[in-house]
Short mmCIF file of C-alpha atoms and ligand atoms in Angstrom, two decimals:
data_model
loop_
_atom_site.label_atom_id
_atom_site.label_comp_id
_atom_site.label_asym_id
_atom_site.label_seq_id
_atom_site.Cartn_x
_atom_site.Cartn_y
_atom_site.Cartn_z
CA UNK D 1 -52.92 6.97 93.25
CA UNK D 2 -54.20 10.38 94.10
CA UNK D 3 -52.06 13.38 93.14
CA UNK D 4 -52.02 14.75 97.07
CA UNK D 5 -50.51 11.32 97.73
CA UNK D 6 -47.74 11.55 94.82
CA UNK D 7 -46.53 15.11 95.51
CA UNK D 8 -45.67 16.94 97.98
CA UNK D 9 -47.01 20.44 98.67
CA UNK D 10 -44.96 23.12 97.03
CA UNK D 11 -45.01 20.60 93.63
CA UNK D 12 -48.70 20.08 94.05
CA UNK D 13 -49.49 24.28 94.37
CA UNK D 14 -47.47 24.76 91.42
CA UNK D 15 -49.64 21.99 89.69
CA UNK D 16 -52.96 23.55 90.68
CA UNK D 17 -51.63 27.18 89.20
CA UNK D 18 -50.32 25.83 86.01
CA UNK D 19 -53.51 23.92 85.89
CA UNK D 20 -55.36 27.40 85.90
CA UNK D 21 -53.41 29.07 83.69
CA UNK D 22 -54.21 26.16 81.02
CA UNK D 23 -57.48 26.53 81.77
CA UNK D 24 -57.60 30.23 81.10
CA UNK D 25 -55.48 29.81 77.78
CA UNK D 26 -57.85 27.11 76.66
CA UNK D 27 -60.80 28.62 77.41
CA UNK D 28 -59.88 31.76 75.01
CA UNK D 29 -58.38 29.60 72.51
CA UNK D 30 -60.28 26.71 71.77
CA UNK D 31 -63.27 26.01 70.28
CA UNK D 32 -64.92 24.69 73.75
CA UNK D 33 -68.61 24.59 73.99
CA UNK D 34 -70.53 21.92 73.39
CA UNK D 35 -70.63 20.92 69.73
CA UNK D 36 -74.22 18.38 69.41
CA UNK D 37 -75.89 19.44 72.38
CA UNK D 38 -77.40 22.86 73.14
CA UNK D 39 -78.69 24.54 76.13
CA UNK D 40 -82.42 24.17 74.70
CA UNK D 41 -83.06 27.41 75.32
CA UNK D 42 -83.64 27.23 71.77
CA UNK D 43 -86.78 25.18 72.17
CA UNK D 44 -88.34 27.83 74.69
CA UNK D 45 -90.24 30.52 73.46
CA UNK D 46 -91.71 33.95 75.29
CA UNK D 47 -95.05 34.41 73.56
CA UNK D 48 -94.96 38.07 72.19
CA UNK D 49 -97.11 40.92 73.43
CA UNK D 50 -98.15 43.04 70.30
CA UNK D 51 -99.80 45.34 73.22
CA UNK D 52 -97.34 45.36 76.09
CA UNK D 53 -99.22 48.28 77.76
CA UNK D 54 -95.96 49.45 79.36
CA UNK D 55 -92.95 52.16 78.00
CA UNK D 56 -89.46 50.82 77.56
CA UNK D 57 -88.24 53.32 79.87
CA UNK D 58 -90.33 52.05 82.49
CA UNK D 59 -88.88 48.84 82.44
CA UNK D 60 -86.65 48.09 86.16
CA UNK D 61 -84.40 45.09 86.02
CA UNK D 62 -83.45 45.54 89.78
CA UNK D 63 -84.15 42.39 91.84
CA UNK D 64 -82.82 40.93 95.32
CA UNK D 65 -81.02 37.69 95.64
CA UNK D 66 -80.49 36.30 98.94
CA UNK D 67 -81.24 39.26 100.54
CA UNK D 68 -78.20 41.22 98.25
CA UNK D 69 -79.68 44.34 95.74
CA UNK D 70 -78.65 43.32 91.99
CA UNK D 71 -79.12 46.04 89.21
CA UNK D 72 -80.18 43.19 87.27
CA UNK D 73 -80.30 39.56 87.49
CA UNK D 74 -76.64 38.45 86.03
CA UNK D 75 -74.40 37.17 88.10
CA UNK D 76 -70.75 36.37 86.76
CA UNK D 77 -69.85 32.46 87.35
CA UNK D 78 -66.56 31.49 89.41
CA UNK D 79 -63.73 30.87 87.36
CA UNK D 80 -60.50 31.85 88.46
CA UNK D 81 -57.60 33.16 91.00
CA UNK D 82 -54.23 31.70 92.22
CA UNK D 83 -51.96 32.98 89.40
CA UNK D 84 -51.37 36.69 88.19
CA UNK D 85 -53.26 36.56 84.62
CA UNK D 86 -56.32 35.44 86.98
CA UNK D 87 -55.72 38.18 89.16
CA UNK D 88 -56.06 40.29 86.43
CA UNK D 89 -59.06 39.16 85.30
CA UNK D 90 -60.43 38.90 88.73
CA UNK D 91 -59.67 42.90 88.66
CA UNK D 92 -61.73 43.56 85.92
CA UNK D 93 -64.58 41.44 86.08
CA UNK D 94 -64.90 43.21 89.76
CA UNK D 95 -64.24 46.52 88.71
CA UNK D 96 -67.27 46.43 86.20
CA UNK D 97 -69.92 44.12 88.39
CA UNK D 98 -68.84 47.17 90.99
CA UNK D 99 -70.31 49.55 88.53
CA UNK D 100 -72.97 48.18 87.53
CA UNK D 101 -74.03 46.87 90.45
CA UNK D 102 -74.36 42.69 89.73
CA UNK D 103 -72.35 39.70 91.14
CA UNK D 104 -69.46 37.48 90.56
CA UNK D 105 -67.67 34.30 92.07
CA UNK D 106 -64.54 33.73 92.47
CA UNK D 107 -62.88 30.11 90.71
CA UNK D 108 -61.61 27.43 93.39
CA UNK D 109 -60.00 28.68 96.27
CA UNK D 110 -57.55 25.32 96.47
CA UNK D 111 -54.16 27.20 95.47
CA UNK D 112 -54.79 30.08 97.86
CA UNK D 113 -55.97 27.41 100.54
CA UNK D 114 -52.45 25.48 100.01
CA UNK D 115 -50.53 28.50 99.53
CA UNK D 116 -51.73 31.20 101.51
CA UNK D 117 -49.20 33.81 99.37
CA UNK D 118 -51.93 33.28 96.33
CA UNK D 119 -54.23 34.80 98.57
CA UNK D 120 -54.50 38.33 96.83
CA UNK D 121 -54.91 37.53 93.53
CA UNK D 122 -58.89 36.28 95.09
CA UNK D 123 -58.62 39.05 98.00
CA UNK D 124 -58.57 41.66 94.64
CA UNK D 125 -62.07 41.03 93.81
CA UNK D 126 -63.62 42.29 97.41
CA UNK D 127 -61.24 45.38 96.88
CA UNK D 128 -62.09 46.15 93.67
CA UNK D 129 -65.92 45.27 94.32
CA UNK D 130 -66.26 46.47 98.05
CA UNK D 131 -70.37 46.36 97.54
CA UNK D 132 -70.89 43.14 95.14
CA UNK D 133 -72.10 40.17 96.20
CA UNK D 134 -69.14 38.24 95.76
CA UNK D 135 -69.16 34.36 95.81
CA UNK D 136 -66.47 32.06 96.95
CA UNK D 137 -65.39 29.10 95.96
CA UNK D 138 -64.48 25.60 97.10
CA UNK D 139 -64.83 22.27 94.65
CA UNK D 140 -66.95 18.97 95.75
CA UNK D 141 -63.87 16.61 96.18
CA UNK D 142 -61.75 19.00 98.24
CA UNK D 143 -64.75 19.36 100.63
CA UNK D 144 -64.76 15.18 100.67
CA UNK D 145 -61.66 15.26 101.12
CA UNK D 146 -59.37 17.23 103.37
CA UNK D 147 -60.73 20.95 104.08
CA UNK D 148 -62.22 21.21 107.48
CA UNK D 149 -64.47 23.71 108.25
CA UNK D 150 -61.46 25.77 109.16
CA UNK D 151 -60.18 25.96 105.89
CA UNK D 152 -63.36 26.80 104.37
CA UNK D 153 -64.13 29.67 106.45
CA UNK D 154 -60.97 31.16 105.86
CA UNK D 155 -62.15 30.68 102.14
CA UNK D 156 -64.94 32.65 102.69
CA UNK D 157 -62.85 35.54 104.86
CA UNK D 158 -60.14 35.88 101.87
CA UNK D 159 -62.58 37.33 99.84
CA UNK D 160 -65.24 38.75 102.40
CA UNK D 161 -67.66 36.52 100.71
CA UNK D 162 -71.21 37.37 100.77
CA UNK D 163 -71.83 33.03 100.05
CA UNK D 164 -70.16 30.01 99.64
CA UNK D 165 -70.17 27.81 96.62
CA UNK D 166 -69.65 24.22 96.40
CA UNK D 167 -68.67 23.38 92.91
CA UNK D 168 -69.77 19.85 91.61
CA UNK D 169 -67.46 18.78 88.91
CA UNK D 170 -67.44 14.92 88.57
CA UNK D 171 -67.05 14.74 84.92
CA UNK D 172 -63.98 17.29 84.62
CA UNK D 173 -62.15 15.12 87.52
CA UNK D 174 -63.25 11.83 85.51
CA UNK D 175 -61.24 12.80 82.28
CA UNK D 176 -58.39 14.55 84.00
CA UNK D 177 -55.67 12.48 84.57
CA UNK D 178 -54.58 13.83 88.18
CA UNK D 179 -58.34 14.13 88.32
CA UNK D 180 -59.63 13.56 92.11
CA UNK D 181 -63.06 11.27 91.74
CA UNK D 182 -63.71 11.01 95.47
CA UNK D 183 -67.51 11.41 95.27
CA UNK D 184 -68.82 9.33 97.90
CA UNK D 185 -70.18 11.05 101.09
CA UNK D 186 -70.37 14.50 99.54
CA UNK D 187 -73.70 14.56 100.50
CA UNK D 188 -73.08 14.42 104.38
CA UNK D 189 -70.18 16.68 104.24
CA UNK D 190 -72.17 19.83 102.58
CA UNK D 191 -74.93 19.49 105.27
CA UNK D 192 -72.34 19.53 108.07
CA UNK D 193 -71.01 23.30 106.51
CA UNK D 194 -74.34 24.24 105.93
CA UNK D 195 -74.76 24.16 109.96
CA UNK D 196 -71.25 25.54 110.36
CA UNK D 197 -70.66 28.52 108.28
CA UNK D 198 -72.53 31.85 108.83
CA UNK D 199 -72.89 32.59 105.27
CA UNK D 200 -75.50 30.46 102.55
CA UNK D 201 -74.27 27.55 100.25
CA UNK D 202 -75.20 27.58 97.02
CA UNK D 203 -74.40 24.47 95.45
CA UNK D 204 -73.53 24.31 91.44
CA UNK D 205 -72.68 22.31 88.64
CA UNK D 206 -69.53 23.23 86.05
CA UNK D 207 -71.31 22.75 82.65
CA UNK D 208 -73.01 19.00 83.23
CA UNK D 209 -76.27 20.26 84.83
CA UNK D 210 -78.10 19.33 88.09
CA UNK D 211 -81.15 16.68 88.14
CA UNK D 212 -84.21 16.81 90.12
CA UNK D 213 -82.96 13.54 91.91
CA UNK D 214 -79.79 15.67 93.15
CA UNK D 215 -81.73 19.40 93.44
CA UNK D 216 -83.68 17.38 96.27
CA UNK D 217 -80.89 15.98 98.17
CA UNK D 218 -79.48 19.16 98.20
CA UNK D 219 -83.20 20.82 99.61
CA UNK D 220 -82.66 18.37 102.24
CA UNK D 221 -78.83 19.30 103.02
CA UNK D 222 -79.77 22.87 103.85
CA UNK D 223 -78.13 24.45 100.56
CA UNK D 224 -79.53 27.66 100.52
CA UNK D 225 -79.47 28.07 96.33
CA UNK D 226 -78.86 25.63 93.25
CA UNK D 227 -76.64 26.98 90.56
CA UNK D 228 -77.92 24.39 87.71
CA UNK D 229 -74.47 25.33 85.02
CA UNK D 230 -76.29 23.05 82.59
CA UNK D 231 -75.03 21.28 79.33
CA UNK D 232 -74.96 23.69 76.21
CA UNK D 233 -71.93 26.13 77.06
CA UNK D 234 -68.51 25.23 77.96
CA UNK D 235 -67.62 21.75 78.39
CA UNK D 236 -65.12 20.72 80.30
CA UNK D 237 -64.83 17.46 78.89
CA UNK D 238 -63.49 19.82 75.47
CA UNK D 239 -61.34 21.70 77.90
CA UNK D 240 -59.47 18.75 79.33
CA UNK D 241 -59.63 17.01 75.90
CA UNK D 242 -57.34 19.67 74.65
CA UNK D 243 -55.24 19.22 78.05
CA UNK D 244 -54.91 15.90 76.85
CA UNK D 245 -53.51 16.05 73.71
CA UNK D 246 -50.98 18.20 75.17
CA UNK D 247 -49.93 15.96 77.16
CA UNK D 248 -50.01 13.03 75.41
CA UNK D 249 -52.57 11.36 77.25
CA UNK D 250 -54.55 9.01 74.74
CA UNK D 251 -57.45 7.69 77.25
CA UNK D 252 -58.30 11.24 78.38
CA UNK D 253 -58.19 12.79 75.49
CA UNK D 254 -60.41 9.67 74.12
CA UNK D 255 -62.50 10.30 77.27
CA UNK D 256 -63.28 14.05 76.35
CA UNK D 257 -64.04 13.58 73.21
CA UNK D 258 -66.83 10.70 73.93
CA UNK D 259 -68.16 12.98 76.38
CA UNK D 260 -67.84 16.30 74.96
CA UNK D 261 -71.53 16.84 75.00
CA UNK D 262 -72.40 15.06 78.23
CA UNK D 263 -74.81 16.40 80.98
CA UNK D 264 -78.43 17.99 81.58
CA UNK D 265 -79.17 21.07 79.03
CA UNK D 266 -79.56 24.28 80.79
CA UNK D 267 -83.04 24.52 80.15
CA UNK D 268 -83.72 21.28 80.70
CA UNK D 269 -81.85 21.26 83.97
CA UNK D 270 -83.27 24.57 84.98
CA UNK D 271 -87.32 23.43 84.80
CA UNK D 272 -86.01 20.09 86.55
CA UNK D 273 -84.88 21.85 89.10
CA UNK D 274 -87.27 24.48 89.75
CA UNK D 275 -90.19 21.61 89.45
CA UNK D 276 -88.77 19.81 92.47
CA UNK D 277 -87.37 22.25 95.00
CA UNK D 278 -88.33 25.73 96.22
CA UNK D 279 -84.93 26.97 96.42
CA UNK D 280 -83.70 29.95 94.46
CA UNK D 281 -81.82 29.12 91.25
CA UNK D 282 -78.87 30.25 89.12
CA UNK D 283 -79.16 29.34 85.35
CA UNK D 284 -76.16 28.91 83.98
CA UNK D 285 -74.36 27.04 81.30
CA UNK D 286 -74.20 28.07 78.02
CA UNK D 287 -76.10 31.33 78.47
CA UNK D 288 -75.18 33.99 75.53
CA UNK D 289 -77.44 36.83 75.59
CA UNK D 290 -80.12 39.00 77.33
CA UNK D 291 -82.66 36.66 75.72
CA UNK D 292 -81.35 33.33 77.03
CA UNK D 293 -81.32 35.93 80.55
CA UNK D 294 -84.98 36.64 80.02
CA UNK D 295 -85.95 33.17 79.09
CA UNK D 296 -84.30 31.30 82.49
CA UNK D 297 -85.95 34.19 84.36
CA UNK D 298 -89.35 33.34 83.12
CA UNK D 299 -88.14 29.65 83.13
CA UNK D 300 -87.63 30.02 87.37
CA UNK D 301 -84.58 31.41 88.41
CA UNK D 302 -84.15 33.87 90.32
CA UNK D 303 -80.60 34.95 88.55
CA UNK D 304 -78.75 34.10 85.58
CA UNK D 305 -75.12 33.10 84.90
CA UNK D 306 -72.08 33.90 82.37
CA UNK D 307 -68.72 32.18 82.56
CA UNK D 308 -66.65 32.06 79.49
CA UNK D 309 -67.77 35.07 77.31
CA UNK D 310 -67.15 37.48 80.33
CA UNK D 311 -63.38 35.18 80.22
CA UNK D 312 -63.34 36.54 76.82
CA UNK D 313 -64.23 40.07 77.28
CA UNK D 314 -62.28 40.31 80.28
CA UNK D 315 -59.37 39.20 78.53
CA UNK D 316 -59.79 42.11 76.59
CA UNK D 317 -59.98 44.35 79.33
CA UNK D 318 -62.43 46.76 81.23
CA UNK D 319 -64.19 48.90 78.17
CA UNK D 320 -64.88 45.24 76.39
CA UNK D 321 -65.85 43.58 79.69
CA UNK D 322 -68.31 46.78 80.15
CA UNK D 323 -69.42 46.74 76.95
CA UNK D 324 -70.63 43.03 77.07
CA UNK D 325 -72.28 43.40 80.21
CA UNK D 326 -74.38 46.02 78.99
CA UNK D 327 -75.22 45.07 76.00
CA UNK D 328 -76.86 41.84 77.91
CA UNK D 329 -78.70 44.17 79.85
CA UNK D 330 -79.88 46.22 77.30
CA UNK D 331 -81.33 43.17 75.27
CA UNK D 332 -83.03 41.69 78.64
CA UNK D 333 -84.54 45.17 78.89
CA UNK D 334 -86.16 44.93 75.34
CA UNK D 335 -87.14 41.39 75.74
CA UNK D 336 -89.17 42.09 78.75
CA UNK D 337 -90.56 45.19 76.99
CA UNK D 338 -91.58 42.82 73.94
CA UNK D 339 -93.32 40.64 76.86
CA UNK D 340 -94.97 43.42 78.63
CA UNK D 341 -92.98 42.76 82.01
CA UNK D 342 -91.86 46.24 83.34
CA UNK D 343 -90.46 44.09 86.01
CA UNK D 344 -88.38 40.86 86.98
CA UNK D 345 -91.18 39.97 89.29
CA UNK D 346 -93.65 39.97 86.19
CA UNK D 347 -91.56 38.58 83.90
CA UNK D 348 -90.96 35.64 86.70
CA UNK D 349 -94.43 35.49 85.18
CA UNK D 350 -94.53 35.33 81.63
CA UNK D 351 -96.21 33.19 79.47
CA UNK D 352 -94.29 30.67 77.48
CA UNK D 353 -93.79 27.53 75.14
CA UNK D 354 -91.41 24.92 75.35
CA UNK D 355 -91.20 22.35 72.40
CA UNK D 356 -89.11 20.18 70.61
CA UNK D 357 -86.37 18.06 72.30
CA UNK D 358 -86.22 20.09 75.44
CA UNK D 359 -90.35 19.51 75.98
CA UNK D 360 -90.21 15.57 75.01
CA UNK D 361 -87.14 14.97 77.63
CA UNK D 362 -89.08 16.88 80.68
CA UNK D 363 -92.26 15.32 79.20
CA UNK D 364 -90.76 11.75 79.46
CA UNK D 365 -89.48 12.72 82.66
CA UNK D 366 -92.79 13.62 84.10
CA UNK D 367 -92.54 16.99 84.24
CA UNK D 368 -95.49 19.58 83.77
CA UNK D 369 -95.19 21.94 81.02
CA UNK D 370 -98.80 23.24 80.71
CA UNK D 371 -98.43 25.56 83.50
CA UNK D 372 -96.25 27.90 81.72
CA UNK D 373 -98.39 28.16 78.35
CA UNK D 374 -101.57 29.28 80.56
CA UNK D 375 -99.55 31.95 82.44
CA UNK D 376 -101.89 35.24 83.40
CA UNK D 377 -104.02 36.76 80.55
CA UNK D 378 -102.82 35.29 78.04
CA UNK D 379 -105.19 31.92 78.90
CA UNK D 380 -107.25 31.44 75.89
C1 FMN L 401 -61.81 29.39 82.60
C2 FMN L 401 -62.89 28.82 83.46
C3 FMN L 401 -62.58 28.39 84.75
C4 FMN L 401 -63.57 27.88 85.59
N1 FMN L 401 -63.24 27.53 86.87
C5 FMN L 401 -64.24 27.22 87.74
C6 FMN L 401 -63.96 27.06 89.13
O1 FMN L 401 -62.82 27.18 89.57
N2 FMN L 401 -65.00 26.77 89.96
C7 FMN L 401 -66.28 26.64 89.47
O2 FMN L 401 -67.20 26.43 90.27
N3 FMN L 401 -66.56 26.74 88.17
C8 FMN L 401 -65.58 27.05 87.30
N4 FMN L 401 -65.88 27.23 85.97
C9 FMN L 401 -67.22 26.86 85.47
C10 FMN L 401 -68.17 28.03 85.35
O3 FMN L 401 -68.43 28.58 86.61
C11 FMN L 401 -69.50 27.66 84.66
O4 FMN L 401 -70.22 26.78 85.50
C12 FMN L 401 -69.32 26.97 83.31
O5 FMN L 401 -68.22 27.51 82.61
C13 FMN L 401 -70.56 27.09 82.42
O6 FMN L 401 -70.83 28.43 82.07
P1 FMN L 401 -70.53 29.05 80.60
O7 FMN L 401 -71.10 28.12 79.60
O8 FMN L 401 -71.19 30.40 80.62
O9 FMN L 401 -69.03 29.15 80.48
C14 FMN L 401 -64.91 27.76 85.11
C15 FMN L 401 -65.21 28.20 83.80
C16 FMN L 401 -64.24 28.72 82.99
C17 FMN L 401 -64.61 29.18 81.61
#
């Protein structure tokens, strides 16, 4: 039986919070990333410029995402609200994407949906970030099944969102035991807000990656942007694995250890998706530095995506969260130097390789890799 049917509301809300808090602890705890598989970003390779023929100075990471200014293209992934140490971390991720001028989403809106008095500790991101493009946050099988469009609006209004994401987690709810595996019809019901909500849906993954069999059905939906949150990064089937042994539970805790590693890489994911769809992309999943920034960039998407190491920094507090941030910057600034792209539009450009494991699994899948070797002058 579903949890919503075992519990009533005030049990159920207090559930959902706990549930985030665990998360949170976890998350900064654990070791939680995926142990056999990596993103394959490892496997891609920007071919060096020995003449760039620009000056680091010169080099501007500004770009625009759905019609929003970004300093540069990093955008901090939804992960949190509805209890006060989330609040808290809300307040400082915001403070600093404020500053320097990038993005963030908020996690799930559920508790704050259910019990409207968890409302500020989301509502503290727009305050704190009055200029951001801030991202809200609803998850697949809440959409399936019970939000109406009411609910997801006010979503959207609590945190004066600037976009709507639709969080696809089917492997987290698989392995959790109160997990909520309602998949069927998703489909229909994210077309039907697409045509109902003022602001665009991006669609994204939580760490298992997106196809090109899904990135189409979603084209066709009407999302307006697919957040890929590939394998490689945190895995939530090592997150609820740890949940597990907590509480005792033998067949989820068996569950996320046999799929600790499951999904699409993030690289893999990410030249899936942008093969089959022309819809601006997030990379995410498992990203860890300016490089892995530069290389989904020149991979196709229009932004990248951090989760848990801005968790980490944040828990830390502002200086560490700033500190991070710019230090990611800084090394996406030198890579693009080292590639001779004084912009994001010509490093959208770049010449690259992609071998190994990553090239034979979009090789067997049909996918072209050719075109990205014989980028601009560098055709021999
Ligand atoms: C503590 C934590 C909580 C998260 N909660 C959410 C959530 O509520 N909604 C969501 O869409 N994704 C959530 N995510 C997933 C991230 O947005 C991201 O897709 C995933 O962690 C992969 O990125 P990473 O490898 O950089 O951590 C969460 C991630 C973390 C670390």
């Amino acid at each position: 039986m579903l949890e919503r049917e075992l519990l009533g509301n005030k049990e159920r809300v207090n559930r959902i919070k706990n549930r985030k808090d665990e998360h949170i602890i976890i998350c900064l705890e654990k070791d939680v990333e995926a142990r056999k598989v990596t993103t394959g970003f490892e496997d891609v390779f920007l071919i060096h410029r020995a003449l760039p023929e620009i000056n680091l100075h010169n080099v501007k990471t500004e770009t625009t995402f759905l019609n929003h200014r970004f300093s540069a293209p990093i955008i901090i992934e939804g992960m949190t609200g509805g209890t006060k140490r989330a609040m808290e971390i809300n307040a400082v991720i915001a403070q600093v994407v404020e500053e320097l001028g990038l993005g963030m989403g908020v996690g799930s809106q559920r508790a704050a949906l259910e019990n409207p008095q968890l409302e500020e500790t989301y509502r503290i991101v727009r305050r704190k970030a009055p200029n951001s493009f801030i991202v809200s946050n609803i998850g697949g099988p809440q959409i399936s099944m019970k939000y109406d469009i009411k609910k997801i609006k006010r979503a959207i209004e609590m945190v004066d969102a600037d976009a709507l994401a639709i969080h696809l987690n089917p492997l987290q709810e698989a392995i959790q035991p109160e997990g909520e595996t309602i998949y069927a019809g998703i489909i229909d019901k994210i077309e039907k807000i697409v045509n109902s909500i003022d602001v665009p849906v991006i669609v994204k993954e939580t760490g298992a990656g997106i196809s090109a069999e899904v990135a189409k059905m979603l084209e066709k939906a009407g999302v307006a942007c697919i957040d890929v949150a590939g394998t490689g990064g945190t895995s939530w089937a090592a997150v609820e694995y740890y949940r597990a042994i907590k509480s005792n539970d033998e067949f989820s805790r068996d569950l996320g250890l046999e799929l600790w590693d499951w999904g699409i890489p993030t690289a893999v994911s990410l030249v899936e998706v942008a093969q089959s769809v022309s819809l601006p992309i997030i990379a995410s999943g498992g990203l860890r530095s300016g490089l892995d920034v530069a290389k989904s960039i020149a991979l196709g998407a229009s932004l990248a995506g951090l989760a848990r190491p801005i968790l980490i920094s944040a828990s830390k507090g502002y200086d560490e969260t700033k500190k991070t941030l710019c230090k990611l910057i800084n090394q996406l600034r030198n890579v693009m130097f080292l590639v001779g792209a004084d912009s994001i539009e010509k490093l959208k450009n770049t010449p690259l390789v992609i071998l190994g494991r990553t090239a034979d699994w979009l090789r067997t899948r049909g996918f072209k890799l050719e075109v990205y070797a014989r980028r601009g002058e560098s055709t021999v």
